[in-house]
Amino acid sequence: MDVVARHLAAIDRLRARDLPAGGAGHHTVELQTGLPGTASDDFHALREAVAQCLGARWGEAPPWGQLTLRLRLARGEHIPEPWASLCLRTDELDVWQAGGVWLAIGVADRDEADEIHLLATVTRTAPP
């Protein structure tokens, strides 16, 4: 199984997990992790490949930049989870609404001293 197919299968398993009833619950998983110093371009290319496959399922959607959410957080505005955490870890997300939940994928590479992560999140909470 190639790496994109493996990540798509992981996303399908993530979407099948139960979210807390009546709440805004969410689940985030690290699909892939790189060591500090790993080229983030490779992770962004992988995110784009996965996003292309997901776009074929649920429709194309442009990436969502996270700068506005970071600015809103800095001003003290409440940003619900998981979006507050994701905006601090990623510069952009690919986001879809499918089957009653929101799915977001992104590359967490904002901290140069930390590992790079390809993340996937499911939630009932709409992006702000």
mmCIF file of N, CA and C in Angstrom:
data_model
loop_
_atom_site.group_PDB
_atom_site.id
_atom_site.type_symbol
_atom_site.label_atom_id
_atom_site.label_comp_id
_atom_site.label_asym_id
_atom_site.label_seq_id
_atom_site.Cartn_x
_atom_site.Cartn_y
_atom_site.Cartn_z
ATOM 1 N N MET A 1 0.856 -1.176 0.000
ATOM 2 C CA MET A 1 0.000 0.000 0.000
ATOM 3 C C MET A 1 0.895 1.230 0.000
ATOM 4 N N ASP A 2 0.627 2.173 -0.899
ATOM 5 C CA ASP A 2 1.458 3.375 -0.938
ATOM 6 C C ASP A 2 1.093 4.322 0.197
ATOM 7 N N VAL A 3 1.917 5.322 0.416
ATOM 8 C CA VAL A 3 1.769 6.201 1.570
ATOM 9 C C VAL A 3 0.455 6.989 1.515
ATOM 10 N N VAL A 4 0.034 7.465 0.354
ATOM 11 C CA VAL A 4 -1.227 8.210 0.255
ATOM 12 C C VAL A 4 -2.400 7.299 0.604
ATOM 13 N N ALA A 5 -2.411 6.090 0.057
ATOM 14 C CA ALA A 5 -3.484 5.141 0.349
ATOM 15 C C ALA A 5 -3.516 4.805 1.839
ATOM 16 N N ARG A 6 -2.342 4.676 2.453
ATOM 17 C CA ARG A 6 -2.273 4.391 3.883
ATOM 18 C C ARG A 6 -2.877 5.538 4.700
ATOM 19 N N HIS A 7 -2.581 6.778 4.301
ATOM 20 C CA HIS A 7 -3.134 7.933 5.019
ATOM 21 C C HIS A 7 -4.636 8.062 4.792
ATOM 22 N N LEU A 8 -5.107 7.751 3.593
ATOM 23 C CA LEU A 8 -6.547 7.781 3.331
ATOM 24 C C LEU A 8 -7.273 6.745 4.186
ATOM 25 N N ALA A 9 -6.684 5.574 4.330
ATOM 26 C CA ALA A 9 -7.281 4.541 5.185
ATOM 27 C C ALA A 9 -7.318 5.001 6.644
ATOM 28 N N ALA A 10 -6.256 5.669 7.093
ATOM 29 C CA ALA A 10 -6.222 6.189 8.468
ATOM 30 C C ALA A 10 -7.292 7.266 8.658
ATOM 31 N N ILE A 11 -7.488 8.101 7.663
ATOM 32 C CA ILE A 11 -8.522 9.138 7.734
ATOM 33 C C ILE A 11 -9.902 8.490 7.777
ATOM 34 N N ASP A 12 -10.130 7.460 6.997
ATOM 35 C CA ASP A 12 -11.417 6.755 7.029
ATOM 36 C C ASP A 12 -11.665 6.143 8.403
ATOM 37 N N ARG A 13 -10.634 5.576 9.021
ATOM 38 C CA ARG A 13 -10.784 5.031 10.381
ATOM 39 C C ARG A 13 -11.073 6.150 11.379
ATOM 40 N N LEU A 14 -10.408 7.281 11.219
ATOM 41 C CA LEU A 14 -10.620 8.427 12.101
ATOM 42 C C LEU A 14 -12.064 8.917 11.995
ATOM 43 N N ARG A 15 -12.577 9.006 10.780
ATOM 44 C CA ARG A 15 -13.953 9.466 10.573
ATOM 45 C C ARG A 15 -14.966 8.487 11.151
ATOM 46 N N ALA A 16 -14.605 7.203 11.238
ATOM 47 C CA ALA A 16 -15.517 6.190 11.756
ATOM 48 C C ALA A 16 -15.565 6.184 13.291
ATOM 49 N N ARG A 17 -14.601 6.823 13.939
ATOM 50 C CA ARG A 17 -14.580 6.864 15.407
ATOM 51 C C ARG A 17 -15.744 7.691 15.925
ATOM 52 N N ASP A 18 -16.250 7.295 17.081
ATOM 53 C CA ASP A 18 -17.336 8.034 17.703
ATOM 54 C C ASP A 18 -16.807 9.338 18.288
ATOM 55 N N LEU A 19 -17.572 10.402 18.071
ATOM 56 C CA LEU A 19 -17.315 11.668 18.743
ATOM 57 C C LEU A 19 -18.278 11.743 19.911
ATOM 58 N N PRO A 20 -17.908 12.388 21.001
ATOM 59 C CA PRO A 20 -18.797 12.459 22.156
ATOM 60 C C PRO A 20 -20.184 12.963 21.772
ATOM 61 N N ALA A 21 -21.216 12.263 22.214
ATOM 62 C CA ALA A 21 -22.597 12.627 21.887
ATOM 63 C C ALA A 21 -22.950 13.979 22.484
ATOM 64 N N GLY A 22 -23.613 14.804 21.684
ATOM 65 C CA GLY A 22 -24.094 16.090 22.162
ATOM 66 C C GLY A 22 -23.015 17.125 22.383
ATOM 67 N N GLY A 23 -21.790 16.781 22.153
ATOM 68 C CA GLY A 23 -20.720 17.742 22.385
ATOM 69 C C GLY A 23 -20.028 18.111 21.101
ATOM 70 N N ALA A 24 -19.026 18.924 21.237
ATOM 71 C CA ALA A 24 -18.284 19.399 20.071
ATOM 72 C C ALA A 24 -17.042 18.570 19.833
ATOM 73 N N GLY A 25 -16.897 17.443 20.498
ATOM 74 C CA GLY A 25 -15.698 16.625 20.473
ATOM 75 C C GLY A 25 -14.921 16.609 19.171
ATOM 76 N N HIS A 26 -13.692 16.215 19.284
ATOM 77 C CA HIS A 26 -12.834 16.111 18.110
ATOM 78 C C HIS A 26 -11.752 15.062 18.368
ATOM 79 N N HIS A 27 -11.182 14.585 17.284
ATOM 80 C CA HIS A 27 -10.041 13.676 17.338
ATOM 81 C C HIS A 27 -9.009 14.193 16.349
ATOM 82 N N THR A 28 -7.751 14.225 16.775
ATOM 83 C CA THR A 28 -6.641 14.584 15.890
ATOM 84 C C THR A 28 -5.614 13.464 15.948
ATOM 85 N N VAL A 29 -5.131 13.066 14.772
ATOM 86 C CA VAL A 29 -4.085 12.047 14.705
ATOM 87 C C VAL A 29 -2.931 12.570 13.862
ATOM 88 N N GLU A 30 -1.752 12.062 14.162
ATOM 89 C CA GLU A 30 -0.568 12.348 13.358
ATOM 90 C C GLU A 30 -0.452 11.240 12.328
ATOM 91 N N LEU A 31 -0.663 11.575 11.074
ATOM 92 C CA LEU A 31 -0.584 10.589 10.003
ATOM 93 C C LEU A 31 0.861 10.218 9.697
ATOM 94 N N GLN A 32 1.751 11.206 9.829
ATOM 95 C CA GLN A 32 3.169 10.969 9.552
ATOM 96 C C GLN A 32 3.975 11.993 10.334
ATOM 97 N N THR A 33 5.154 11.572 10.789
ATOM 98 C CA THR A 33 6.033 12.439 11.573
ATOM 99 C C THR A 33 7.424 12.409 10.963
ATOM 100 N N GLY A 34 8.052 13.563 10.906
ATOM 101 C CA GLY A 34 9.427 13.672 10.433
ATOM 102 C C GLY A 34 10.303 14.215 11.539
ATOM 103 N N LEU A 35 11.563 13.940 11.471
ATOM 104 C CA LEU A 35 12.502 14.431 12.463
ATOM 105 C C LEU A 35 12.766 15.912 12.266
ATOM 106 N N PRO A 36 13.212 16.631 13.327
ATOM 107 C CA PRO A 36 13.587 18.028 13.133
ATOM 108 C C PRO A 36 14.593 18.128 11.992
ATOM 109 N N GLY A 37 14.420 19.097 11.139
ATOM 110 C CA GLY A 37 15.297 19.268 9.992
ATOM 111 C C GLY A 37 14.779 18.606 8.735
ATOM 112 N N THR A 38 13.718 17.785 8.854
ATOM 113 C CA THR A 38 13.095 17.179 7.676
ATOM 114 C C THR A 38 12.523 18.289 6.806
ATOM 115 N N ALA A 39 12.657 18.160 5.508
ATOM 116 C CA ALA A 39 12.151 19.182 4.583
ATOM 117 C C ALA A 39 10.630 19.242 4.664
ATOM 118 N N SER A 40 10.104 20.401 5.042
ATOM 119 C CA SER A 40 8.655 20.537 5.136
ATOM 120 C C SER A 40 8.001 20.476 3.752
ATOM 121 N N ASP A 41 8.765 20.756 2.691
ATOM 122 C CA ASP A 41 8.208 20.678 1.339
ATOM 123 C C ASP A 41 7.682 19.276 1.039
ATOM 124 N N ASP A 42 8.380 18.249 1.536
ATOM 125 C CA ASP A 42 7.929 16.875 1.326
ATOM 126 C C ASP A 42 6.580 16.631 1.998
ATOM 127 N N PHE A 43 6.415 17.173 3.199
ATOM 128 C CA PHE A 43 5.148 17.010 3.917
ATOM 129 C C PHE A 43 4.024 17.783 3.240
ATOM 130 N N HIS A 44 4.340 18.971 2.742
ATOM 131 C CA HIS A 44 3.310 19.755 2.042
ATOM 132 C C HIS A 44 2.899 19.072 0.743
ATOM 133 N N ALA A 45 3.844 18.457 0.055
ATOM 134 C CA ALA A 45 3.507 17.715 -1.168
ATOM 135 C C ALA A 45 2.631 16.510 -0.829
ATOM 136 N N LEU A 46 2.936 15.842 0.268
ATOM 137 C CA LEU A 46 2.122 14.712 0.697
ATOM 138 C C LEU A 46 0.719 15.178 1.083
ATOM 139 N N ARG A 47 0.623 16.297 1.815
ATOM 140 C CA ARG A 47 -0.687 16.849 2.172
ATOM 141 C C ARG A 47 -1.485 17.149 0.915
ATOM 142 N N GLU A 48 -0.846 17.742 -0.081
ATOM 143 C CA GLU A 48 -1.542 18.057 -1.323
ATOM 144 C C GLU A 48 -2.020 16.807 -2.046
ATOM 145 N N ALA A 49 -1.219 15.740 -2.020
ATOM 146 C CA ALA A 49 -1.623 14.484 -2.663
ATOM 147 C C ALA A 49 -2.832 13.877 -1.951
ATOM 148 N N VAL A 50 -2.811 13.885 -0.624
ATOM 149 C CA VAL A 50 -3.950 13.370 0.137
ATOM 150 C C VAL A 50 -5.169 14.261 -0.100
ATOM 151 N N ALA A 51 -4.968 15.574 -0.091
ATOM 152 C CA ALA A 51 -6.078 16.515 -0.310
ATOM 153 C C ALA A 51 -6.696 16.337 -1.695
ATOM 154 N N GLN A 52 -5.888 16.046 -2.671
ATOM 155 C CA GLN A 52 -6.408 15.824 -4.018
ATOM 156 C C GLN A 52 -7.354 14.617 -4.028
ATOM 157 N N CYS A 53 -6.984 13.554 -3.356
ATOM 158 C CA CYS A 53 -7.846 12.366 -3.276
ATOM 159 C C CYS A 53 -9.130 12.666 -2.498
ATOM 160 N N LEU A 54 -9.006 13.395 -1.398
ATOM 161 C CA LEU A 54 -10.188 13.748 -0.616
ATOM 162 C C LEU A 54 -11.073 14.721 -1.386
ATOM 163 N N GLY A 55 -10.458 15.613 -2.157
ATOM 164 C CA GLY A 55 -11.222 16.524 -2.992
ATOM 165 C C GLY A 55 -12.028 15.788 -4.053
ATOM 166 N N ALA A 56 -11.487 14.688 -4.552
ATOM 167 C CA ALA A 56 -12.231 13.876 -5.519
ATOM 168 C C ALA A 56 -13.460 13.249 -4.860
ATOM 169 N N ARG A 57 -13.388 12.976 -3.568
ATOM 170 C CA ARG A 57 -14.525 12.401 -2.834
ATOM 171 C C ARG A 57 -15.584 13.447 -2.514
ATOM 172 N N TRP A 58 -15.154 14.584 -1.980
ATOM 173 C CA TRP A 58 -16.074 15.541 -1.377
ATOM 174 C C TRP A 58 -16.060 16.920 -2.033
ATOM 175 N N GLY A 59 -15.328 17.074 -3.097
ATOM 176 C CA GLY A 59 -15.269 18.360 -3.779
ATOM 177 C C GLY A 59 -14.002 19.127 -3.447
ATOM 178 N N GLU A 60 -13.547 19.851 -4.440
ATOM 179 C CA GLU A 60 -12.331 20.653 -4.259
ATOM 180 C C GLU A 60 -12.610 21.814 -3.315
ATOM 181 N N ALA A 61 -11.648 22.117 -2.488
ATOM 182 C CA ALA A 61 -11.744 23.246 -1.562
ATOM 183 C C ALA A 61 -10.360 23.868 -1.444
ATOM 184 N N PRO A 62 -10.275 25.191 -1.559
ATOM 185 C CA PRO A 62 -8.961 25.819 -1.413
ATOM 186 C C PRO A 62 -8.479 25.713 0.033
ATOM 187 N N PRO A 63 -7.159 25.661 0.237
ATOM 188 C CA PRO A 63 -6.629 25.616 1.605
ATOM 189 C C PRO A 63 -7.057 26.849 2.406
ATOM 190 N N TRP A 64 -7.282 26.645 3.681
ATOM 191 C CA TRP A 64 -7.669 27.717 4.595
ATOM 192 C C TRP A 64 -6.425 28.217 5.309
ATOM 193 N N GLY A 65 -6.049 29.473 5.084
ATOM 194 C CA GLY A 65 -4.933 30.072 5.806
ATOM 195 C C GLY A 65 -5.295 30.267 7.270
ATOM 196 N N GLN A 66 -4.316 30.130 8.139
ATOM 197 C CA GLN A 66 -4.551 30.174 9.585
ATOM 198 C C GLN A 66 -4.145 31.486 10.249
ATOM 199 N N LEU A 67 -3.561 32.416 9.488
ATOM 200 C CA LEU A 67 -3.083 33.671 10.074
ATOM 201 C C LEU A 67 -4.208 34.457 10.736
ATOM 202 N N THR A 68 -5.361 34.537 10.101
ATOM 203 C CA THR A 68 -6.478 35.292 10.673
ATOM 204 C C THR A 68 -6.897 34.719 12.016
ATOM 205 N N LEU A 69 -6.950 33.395 12.122
ATOM 206 C CA LEU A 69 -7.310 32.794 13.414
ATOM 207 C C LEU A 69 -6.256 33.090 14.475
ATOM 208 N N ARG A 70 -4.978 33.057 14.097
ATOM 209 C CA ARG A 70 -3.924 33.386 15.075
ATOM 210 C C ARG A 70 -4.061 34.834 15.540
ATOM 211 N N LEU A 71 -4.382 35.737 14.635
ATOM 212 C CA LEU A 71 -4.578 37.142 15.018
ATOM 213 C C LEU A 71 -5.788 37.299 15.938
ATOM 214 N N ARG A 72 -6.857 36.587 15.635
ATOM 215 C CA ARG A 72 -8.049 36.646 16.485
ATOM 216 C C ARG A 72 -7.747 36.106 17.875
ATOM 217 N N LEU A 73 -6.974 35.024 17.957
ATOM 218 C CA LEU A 73 -6.557 34.496 19.264
ATOM 219 C C LEU A 73 -5.716 35.512 20.020
ATOM 220 N N ALA A 74 -4.784 36.155 19.315
ATOM 221 C CA ALA A 74 -3.907 37.145 19.949
ATOM 222 C C ALA A 74 -4.705 38.325 20.505
ATOM 223 N N ARG A 75 -5.835 38.647 19.870
ATOM 224 C CA ARG A 75 -6.700 39.737 20.354
ATOM 225 C C ARG A 75 -7.572 39.286 21.520
ATOM 226 N N GLY A 76 -7.477 37.999 21.877
ATOM 227 C CA GLY A 76 -8.246 37.492 23.008
ATOM 228 C C GLY A 76 -9.586 36.884 22.631
ATOM 229 N N GLU A 77 -9.864 36.763 21.354
ATOM 230 C CA GLU A 77 -11.130 36.171 20.923
ATOM 231 C C GLU A 77 -11.114 34.670 21.184
ATOM 232 N N HIS A 78 -12.250 34.148 21.593
ATOM 233 C CA HIS A 78 -12.363 32.698 21.812
ATOM 234 C C HIS A 78 -12.499 31.997 20.463
ATOM 235 N N ILE A 79 -11.585 31.072 20.202
ATOM 236 C CA ILE A 79 -11.638 30.210 19.012
ATOM 237 C C ILE A 79 -11.845 28.800 19.547
ATOM 238 N N PRO A 80 -12.900 28.114 19.108
ATOM 239 C CA PRO A 80 -13.164 26.773 19.653
ATOM 240 C C PRO A 80 -12.128 25.757 19.203
ATOM 241 N N GLU A 81 -11.989 24.729 20.024
ATOM 242 C CA GLU A 81 -11.138 23.599 19.653
ATOM 243 C C GLU A 81 -11.889 22.742 18.643
ATOM 244 N N PRO A 82 -11.208 22.113 17.758
ATOM 245 C CA PRO A 82 -9.767 21.970 17.632
ATOM 246 C C PRO A 82 -9.109 23.093 16.841
ATOM 247 N N TRP A 83 -9.899 24.059 16.382
ATOM 248 C CA TRP A 83 -9.395 25.086 15.470
ATOM 249 C C TRP A 83 -8.340 25.972 16.119
ATOM 250 N N ALA A 84 -8.476 26.266 17.417
ATOM 251 C CA ALA A 84 -7.473 27.097 18.091
ATOM 252 C C ALA A 84 -6.104 26.412 18.093
ATOM 253 N N SER A 85 -6.077 25.145 18.444
ATOM 254 C CA SER A 85 -4.802 24.411 18.460
ATOM 255 C C SER A 85 -4.233 24.246 17.057
ATOM 256 N N LEU A 86 -5.110 23.929 16.103
ATOM 257 C CA LEU A 86 -4.634 23.723 14.728
ATOM 258 C C LEU A 86 -4.031 24.991 14.139
ATOM 259 N N CYS A 87 -4.625 26.150 14.431
ATOM 260 C CA CYS A 87 -4.096 27.385 13.843
ATOM 261 C C CYS A 87 -2.731 27.744 14.407
ATOM 262 N N LEU A 88 -2.442 27.281 15.616
ATOM 263 C CA LEU A 88 -1.128 27.536 16.212
ATOM 264 C C LEU A 88 -0.061 26.584 15.685
ATOM 265 N N ARG A 89 -0.493 25.446 15.151
ATOM 266 C CA ARG A 89 0.458 24.426 14.673
ATOM 267 C C ARG A 89 0.652 24.438 13.164
ATOM 268 N N THR A 90 -0.329 24.960 12.417
ATOM 269 C CA THR A 90 -0.291 24.890 10.955
ATOM 270 C C THR A 90 -0.443 26.273 10.335
ATOM 271 N N ASP A 91 0.050 26.420 9.118
ATOM 272 C CA ASP A 91 -0.152 27.671 8.383
ATOM 273 C C ASP A 91 -1.385 27.620 7.499
ATOM 274 N N GLU A 92 -1.767 26.415 7.072
ATOM 275 C CA GLU A 92 -2.987 26.259 6.289
ATOM 276 C C GLU A 92 -3.526 24.850 6.468
ATOM 277 N N LEU A 93 -4.832 24.735 6.250
ATOM 278 C CA LEU A 93 -5.520 23.458 6.357
ATOM 279 C C LEU A 93 -6.347 23.235 5.104
ATOM 280 N N ASP A 94 -6.533 21.976 4.757
ATOM 281 C CA ASP A 94 -7.533 21.588 3.777
ATOM 282 C C ASP A 94 -8.713 21.092 4.595
ATOM 283 N N VAL A 95 -9.915 21.606 4.299
ATOM 284 C CA VAL A 95 -11.079 21.346 5.150
ATOM 285 C C VAL A 95 -12.266 20.933 4.291
ATOM 286 N N TRP A 96 -12.973 19.890 4.757
ATOM 287 C CA TRP A 96 -14.202 19.443 4.116
ATOM 288 C C TRP A 96 -15.244 19.162 5.190
ATOM 289 N N GLN A 97 -16.512 19.289 4.802
ATOM 290 C CA GLN A 97 -17.605 18.815 5.640
ATOM 291 C C GLN A 97 -18.229 17.637 4.906
ATOM 292 N N ALA A 98 -18.262 16.494 5.561
ATOM 293 C CA ALA A 98 -18.796 15.284 4.931
ATOM 294 C C ALA A 98 -19.379 14.373 5.994
ATOM 295 N N GLY A 99 -20.559 13.886 5.733
ATOM 296 C CA GLY A 99 -21.169 12.931 6.653
ATOM 297 C C GLY A 99 -21.397 13.465 8.046
ATOM 298 N N GLY A 100 -21.723 14.745 8.175
ATOM 299 C CA GLY A 100 -22.033 15.319 9.476
ATOM 300 C C GLY A 100 -20.840 15.746 10.311
ATOM 301 N N VAL A 101 -19.624 15.579 9.794
ATOM 302 C CA VAL A 101 -18.442 16.019 10.529
ATOM 303 C C VAL A 101 -17.538 16.837 9.614
ATOM 304 N N TRP A 102 -16.678 17.605 10.226
ATOM 305 C CA TRP A 102 -15.659 18.364 9.517
ATOM 306 C C TRP A 102 -14.368 17.574 9.553
ATOM 307 N N LEU A 103 -13.644 17.575 8.463
ATOM 308 C CA LEU A 103 -12.335 16.938 8.381
ATOM 309 C C LEU A 103 -11.330 17.993 7.946
ATOM 310 N N ALA A 104 -10.206 18.054 8.636
ATOM 311 C CA ALA A 104 -9.131 18.980 8.277
ATOM 312 C C ALA A 104 -7.817 18.216 8.238
ATOM 313 N N ILE A 105 -6.984 18.532 7.240
ATOM 314 C CA ILE A 105 -5.622 18.001 7.208
ATOM 315 C C ILE A 105 -4.666 19.167 7.041
ATOM 316 N N GLY A 106 -3.510 19.050 7.656
ATOM 317 C CA GLY A 106 -2.517 20.112 7.563
ATOM 318 C C GLY A 106 -1.156 19.635 8.032
ATOM 319 N N VAL A 107 -0.168 20.444 7.749
ATOM 320 C CA VAL A 107 1.206 20.157 8.142
ATOM 321 C C VAL A 107 1.575 21.049 9.326
ATOM 322 N N ALA A 108 1.904 20.414 10.438
ATOM 323 C CA ALA A 108 2.349 21.136 11.629
ATOM 324 C C ALA A 108 3.863 21.295 11.534
ATOM 325 N N ASP A 109 4.273 22.470 11.054
ATOM 326 C CA ASP A 109 5.710 22.724 10.875
ATOM 327 C C ASP A 109 6.109 24.127 11.320
ATOM 328 N N ARG A 110 5.301 24.735 12.181
ATOM 329 C CA ARG A 110 5.577 26.110 12.600
ATOM 330 C C ARG A 110 6.743 26.210 13.577
ATOM 331 N N ASP A 111 7.024 25.158 14.335
ATOM 332 C CA ASP A 111 8.120 25.171 15.301
ATOM 333 C C ASP A 111 9.316 24.427 14.705
ATOM 334 N N GLU A 112 10.355 25.172 14.313
ATOM 335 C CA GLU A 112 11.521 24.570 13.650
ATOM 336 C C GLU A 112 12.271 23.591 14.547
ATOM 337 N N ALA A 113 12.117 23.715 15.858
ATOM 338 C CA ALA A 113 12.813 22.823 16.785
ATOM 339 C C ALA A 113 12.040 21.525 17.024
ATOM 340 N N ASP A 114 10.805 21.470 16.546
ATOM 341 C CA ASP A 114 9.961 20.299 16.760
ATOM 342 C C ASP A 114 9.889 19.457 15.496
ATOM 343 N N GLU A 115 9.418 18.235 15.656
ATOM 344 C CA GLU A 115 9.192 17.369 14.508
ATOM 345 C C GLU A 115 8.069 17.948 13.635
ATOM 346 N N ILE A 116 8.096 17.620 12.360
ATOM 347 C CA ILE A 116 7.022 17.975 11.444
ATOM 348 C C ILE A 116 5.990 16.859 11.500
ATOM 349 N N HIS A 117 4.711 17.243 11.468
ATOM 350 C CA HIS A 117 3.634 16.262 11.511
ATOM 351 C C HIS A 117 2.630 16.539 10.407
ATOM 352 N N LEU A 118 2.160 15.498 9.762
ATOM 353 C CA LEU A 118 0.993 15.580 8.902
ATOM 354 C C LEU A 118 -0.180 15.188 9.787
ATOM 355 N N LEU A 119 -1.106 16.135 10.000
ATOM 356 C CA LEU A 119 -2.211 15.938 10.932
ATOM 357 C C LEU A 119 -3.527 15.751 10.197
ATOM 358 N N ALA A 120 -4.418 14.997 10.808
ATOM 359 C CA ALA A 120 -5.806 14.898 10.368
ATOM 360 C C ALA A 120 -6.687 15.067 11.601
ATOM 361 N N THR A 121 -7.745 15.846 11.459
ATOM 362 C CA THR A 121 -8.665 16.119 12.562
ATOM 363 C C THR A 121 -10.094 15.931 12.080
ATOM 364 N N VAL A 122 -10.930 15.320 12.920
ATOM 365 C CA VAL A 122 -12.367 15.291 12.684
ATOM 366 C C VAL A 122 -13.046 15.964 13.864
ATOM 367 N N THR A 123 -14.134 16.683 13.579
ATOM 368 C CA THR A 123 -14.856 17.404 14.605
ATOM 369 C C THR A 123 -16.275 17.698 14.133
ATOM 370 N N ARG A 124 -17.157 17.952 15.079
ATOM 371 C CA ARG A 124 -18.487 18.440 14.742
ATOM 372 C C ARG A 124 -18.517 19.967 14.721
ATOM 373 N N THR A 125 -17.504 20.592 15.273
ATOM 374 C CA THR A 125 -17.447 22.048 15.383
ATOM 375 C C THR A 125 -17.028 22.641 14.043
ATOM 376 N N ALA A 126 -17.887 23.505 13.498
ATOM 377 C CA ALA A 126 -17.567 24.168 12.234
ATOM 378 C C ALA A 126 -16.395 25.126 12.446
ATOM 379 N N PRO A 127 -15.588 25.304 11.415
ATOM 380 C CA PRO A 127 -14.492 26.270 11.538
ATOM 381 C C PRO A 127 -15.042 27.681 11.762
ATOM 382 N N PRO A 128 -14.365 28.447 12.592
ATOM 383 C CA PRO A 128 -14.848 29.821 12.875
ATOM 384 C C PRO A 128 -14.598 30.758 11.705
#
